[in-house]
PDB file of C-alpha atoms in Angstrom:
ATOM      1  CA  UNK A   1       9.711  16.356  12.685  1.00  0.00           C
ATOM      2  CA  UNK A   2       7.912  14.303  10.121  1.00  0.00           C
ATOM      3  CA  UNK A   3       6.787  10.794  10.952  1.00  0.00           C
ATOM      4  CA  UNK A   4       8.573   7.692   8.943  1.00  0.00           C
ATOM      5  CA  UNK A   5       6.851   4.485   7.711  1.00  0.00           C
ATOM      6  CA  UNK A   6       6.717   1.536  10.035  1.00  0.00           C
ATOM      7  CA  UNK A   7       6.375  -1.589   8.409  1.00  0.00           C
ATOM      8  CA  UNK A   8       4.802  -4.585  10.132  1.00  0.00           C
ATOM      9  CA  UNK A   9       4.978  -8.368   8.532  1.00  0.00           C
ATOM     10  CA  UNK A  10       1.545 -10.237   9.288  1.00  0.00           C
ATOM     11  CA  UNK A  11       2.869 -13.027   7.042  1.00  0.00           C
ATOM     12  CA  UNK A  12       6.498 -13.614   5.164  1.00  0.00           C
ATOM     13  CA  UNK A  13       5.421 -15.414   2.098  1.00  0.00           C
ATOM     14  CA  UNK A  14       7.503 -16.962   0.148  1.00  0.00           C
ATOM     15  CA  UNK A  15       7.502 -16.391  -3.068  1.00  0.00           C
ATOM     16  CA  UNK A  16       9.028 -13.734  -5.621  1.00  0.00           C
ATOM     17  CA  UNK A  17      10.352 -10.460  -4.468  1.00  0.00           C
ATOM     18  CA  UNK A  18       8.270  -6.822  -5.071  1.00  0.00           C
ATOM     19  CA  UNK A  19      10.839  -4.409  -6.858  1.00  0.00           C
ATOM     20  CA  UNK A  20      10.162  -1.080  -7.944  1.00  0.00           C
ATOM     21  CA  UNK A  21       8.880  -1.171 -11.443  1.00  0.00           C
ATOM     22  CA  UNK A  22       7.639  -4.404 -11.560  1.00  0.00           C
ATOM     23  CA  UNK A  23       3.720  -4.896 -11.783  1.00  0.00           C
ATOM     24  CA  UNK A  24       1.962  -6.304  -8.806  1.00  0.00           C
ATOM     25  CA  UNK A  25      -1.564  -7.610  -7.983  1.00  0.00           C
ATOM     26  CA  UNK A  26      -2.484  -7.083  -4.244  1.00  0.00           C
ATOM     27  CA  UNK A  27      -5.963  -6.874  -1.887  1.00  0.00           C
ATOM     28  CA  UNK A  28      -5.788  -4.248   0.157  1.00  0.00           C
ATOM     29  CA  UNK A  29      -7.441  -2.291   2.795  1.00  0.00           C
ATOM     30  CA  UNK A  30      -7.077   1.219   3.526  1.00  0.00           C
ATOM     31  CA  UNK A  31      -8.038   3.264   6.835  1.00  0.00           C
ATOM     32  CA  UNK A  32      -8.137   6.578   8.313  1.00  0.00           C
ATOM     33  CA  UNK A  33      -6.282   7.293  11.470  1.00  0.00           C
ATOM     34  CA  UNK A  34      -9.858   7.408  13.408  1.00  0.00           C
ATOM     35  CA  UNK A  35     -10.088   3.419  11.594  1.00  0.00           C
ATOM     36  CA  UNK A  36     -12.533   4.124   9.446  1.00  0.00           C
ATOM     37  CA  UNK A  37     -12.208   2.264   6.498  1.00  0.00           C
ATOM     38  CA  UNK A  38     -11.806   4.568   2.934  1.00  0.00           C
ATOM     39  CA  UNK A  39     -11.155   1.809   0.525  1.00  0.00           C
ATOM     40  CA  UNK A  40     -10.923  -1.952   0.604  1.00  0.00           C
ATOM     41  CA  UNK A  41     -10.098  -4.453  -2.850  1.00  0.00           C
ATOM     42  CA  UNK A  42     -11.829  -7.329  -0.523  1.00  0.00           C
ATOM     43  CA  UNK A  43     -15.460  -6.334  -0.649  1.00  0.00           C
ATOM     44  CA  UNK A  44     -16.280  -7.074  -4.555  1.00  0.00           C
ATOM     45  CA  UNK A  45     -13.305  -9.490  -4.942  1.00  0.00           C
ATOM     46  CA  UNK A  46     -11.258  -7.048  -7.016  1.00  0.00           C
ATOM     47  CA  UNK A  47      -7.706  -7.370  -6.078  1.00  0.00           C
ATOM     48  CA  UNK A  48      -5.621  -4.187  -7.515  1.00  0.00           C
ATOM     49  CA  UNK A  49      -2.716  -4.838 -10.166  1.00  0.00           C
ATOM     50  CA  UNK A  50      -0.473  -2.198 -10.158  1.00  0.00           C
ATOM     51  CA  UNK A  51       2.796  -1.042 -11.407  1.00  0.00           C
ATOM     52  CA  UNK A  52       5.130  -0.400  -8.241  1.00  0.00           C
ATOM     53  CA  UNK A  53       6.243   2.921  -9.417  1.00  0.00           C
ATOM     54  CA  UNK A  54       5.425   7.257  -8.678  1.00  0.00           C
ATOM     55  CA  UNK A  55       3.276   7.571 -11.629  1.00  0.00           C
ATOM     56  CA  UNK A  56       1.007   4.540  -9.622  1.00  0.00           C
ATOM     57  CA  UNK A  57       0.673   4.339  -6.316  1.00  0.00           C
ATOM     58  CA  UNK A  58       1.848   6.741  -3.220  1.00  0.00           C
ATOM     59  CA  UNK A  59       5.425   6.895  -2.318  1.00  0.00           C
ATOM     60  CA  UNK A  60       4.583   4.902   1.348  1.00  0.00           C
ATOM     61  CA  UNK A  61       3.768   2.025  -1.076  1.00  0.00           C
ATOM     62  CA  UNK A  62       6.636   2.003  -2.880  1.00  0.00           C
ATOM     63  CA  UNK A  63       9.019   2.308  -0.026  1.00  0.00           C
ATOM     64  CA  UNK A  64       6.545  -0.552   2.203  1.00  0.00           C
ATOM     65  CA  UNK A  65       6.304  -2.961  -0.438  1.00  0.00           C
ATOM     66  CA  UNK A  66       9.659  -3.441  -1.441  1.00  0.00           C
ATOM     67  CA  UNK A  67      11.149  -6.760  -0.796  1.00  0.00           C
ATOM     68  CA  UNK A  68       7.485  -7.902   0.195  1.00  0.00           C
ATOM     69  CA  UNK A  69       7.211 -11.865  -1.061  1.00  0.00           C
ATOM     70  CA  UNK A  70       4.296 -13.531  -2.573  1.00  0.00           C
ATOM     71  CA  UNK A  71       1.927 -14.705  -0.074  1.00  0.00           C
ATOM     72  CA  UNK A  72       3.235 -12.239   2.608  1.00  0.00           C
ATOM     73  CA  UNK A  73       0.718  -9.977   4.307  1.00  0.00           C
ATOM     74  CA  UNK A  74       1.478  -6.498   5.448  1.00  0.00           C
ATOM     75  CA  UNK A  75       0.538  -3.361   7.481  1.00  0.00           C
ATOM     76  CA  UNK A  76       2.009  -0.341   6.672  1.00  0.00           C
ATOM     77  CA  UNK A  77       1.291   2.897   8.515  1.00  0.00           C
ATOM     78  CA  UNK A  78       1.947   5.981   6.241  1.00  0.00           C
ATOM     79  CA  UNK A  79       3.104   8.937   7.277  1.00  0.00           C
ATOM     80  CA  UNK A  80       0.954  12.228   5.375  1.00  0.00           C
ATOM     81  CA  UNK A  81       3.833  13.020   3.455  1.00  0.00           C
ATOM     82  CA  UNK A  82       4.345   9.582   2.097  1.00  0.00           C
ATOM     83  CA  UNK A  83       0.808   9.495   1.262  1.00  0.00           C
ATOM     84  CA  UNK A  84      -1.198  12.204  -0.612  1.00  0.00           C
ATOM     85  CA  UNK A  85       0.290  14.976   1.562  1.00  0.00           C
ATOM     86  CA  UNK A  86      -2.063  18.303   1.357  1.00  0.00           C
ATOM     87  CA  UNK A  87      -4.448  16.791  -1.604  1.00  0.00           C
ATOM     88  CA  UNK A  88      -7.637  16.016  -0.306  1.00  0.00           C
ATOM     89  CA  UNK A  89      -9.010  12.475  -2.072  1.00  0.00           C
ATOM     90  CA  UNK A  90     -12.345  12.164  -3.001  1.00  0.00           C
ATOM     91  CA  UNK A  91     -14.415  12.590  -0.342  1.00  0.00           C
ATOM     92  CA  UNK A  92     -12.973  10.122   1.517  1.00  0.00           C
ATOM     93  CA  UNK A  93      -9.411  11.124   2.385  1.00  0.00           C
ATOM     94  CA  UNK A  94      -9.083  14.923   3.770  1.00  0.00           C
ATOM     95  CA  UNK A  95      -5.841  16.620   3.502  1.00  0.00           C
ATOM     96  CA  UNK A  96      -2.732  15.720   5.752  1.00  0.00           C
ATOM     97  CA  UNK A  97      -4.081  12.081   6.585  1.00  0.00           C
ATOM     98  CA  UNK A  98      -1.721   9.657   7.769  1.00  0.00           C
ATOM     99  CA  UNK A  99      -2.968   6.433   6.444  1.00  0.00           C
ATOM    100  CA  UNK A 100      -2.894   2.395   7.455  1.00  0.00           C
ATOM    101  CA  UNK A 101      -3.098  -0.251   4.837  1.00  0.00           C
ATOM    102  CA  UNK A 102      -3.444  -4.085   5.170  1.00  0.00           C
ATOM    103  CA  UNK A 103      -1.782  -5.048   2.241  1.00  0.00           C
ATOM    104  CA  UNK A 104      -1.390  -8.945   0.959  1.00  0.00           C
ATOM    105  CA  UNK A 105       0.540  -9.420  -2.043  1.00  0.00           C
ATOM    106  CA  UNK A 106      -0.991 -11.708  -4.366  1.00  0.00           C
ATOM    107  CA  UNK A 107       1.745 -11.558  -7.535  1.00  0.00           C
ATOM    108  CA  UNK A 108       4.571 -10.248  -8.405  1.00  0.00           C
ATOM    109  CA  UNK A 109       5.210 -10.258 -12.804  1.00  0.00           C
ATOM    110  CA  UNK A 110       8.929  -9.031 -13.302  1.00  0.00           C
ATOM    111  CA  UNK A 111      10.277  -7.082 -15.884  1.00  0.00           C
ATOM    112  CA  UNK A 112      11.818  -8.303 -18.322  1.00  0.00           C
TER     113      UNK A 112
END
């Protein structure tokens, strides 16, 4: 049986609403299950702005960032198949990880 996301609010926020599609600027940090640490937008300030869509970012993203607010912080713990499944990434990531993020989301621009 394959393992679902669990979503964990650190902090609500309050402002607008993450939707699919929409372009979003977060900080992030990624880990291994072992918690070593494979990425992290913190360490030279660079937050990531993103489009919240396939083409852009993994599907446990997508699925763990919906209905995030501004301000709110979040872990989410991805499951290997809502992640890069059997690609190995980099160096960093081998095959079949299940990864944890620390995500905080900084901005939300809608479509129009």
């Amino acid at each position: 049986m394959q393992e679902e996301l669990k979503i964990e609010d650190l902090i609500t926020g309050n402002g607008k609403v993450a939707q699919r599609g929409a372009l979003i600027t977060v900080h992030y940090r990624g880990y291994l299950e072992d918690g070593s640490e494979f990425d992290c937008s913190y360490k030279n300030d660079a937050p990531l702005q993103i489009v919240l869509s396939n083409k852009r970012v993994i599907q446990g993203w997508i699925l763990g960032l919906k209905d995030m607010k501004e301000g709110g912080k979040r872990k989410l713990w991805v499951p290997a198949h809502l992640a890069y499944g059997e690609r190995q990434i980099g160096n960093m990531i081998p095959p079949n990880s299940d990864l944890t993020f620390e995500i905080e989301l900084l901005e939300v621009l809608t479509r129009d």
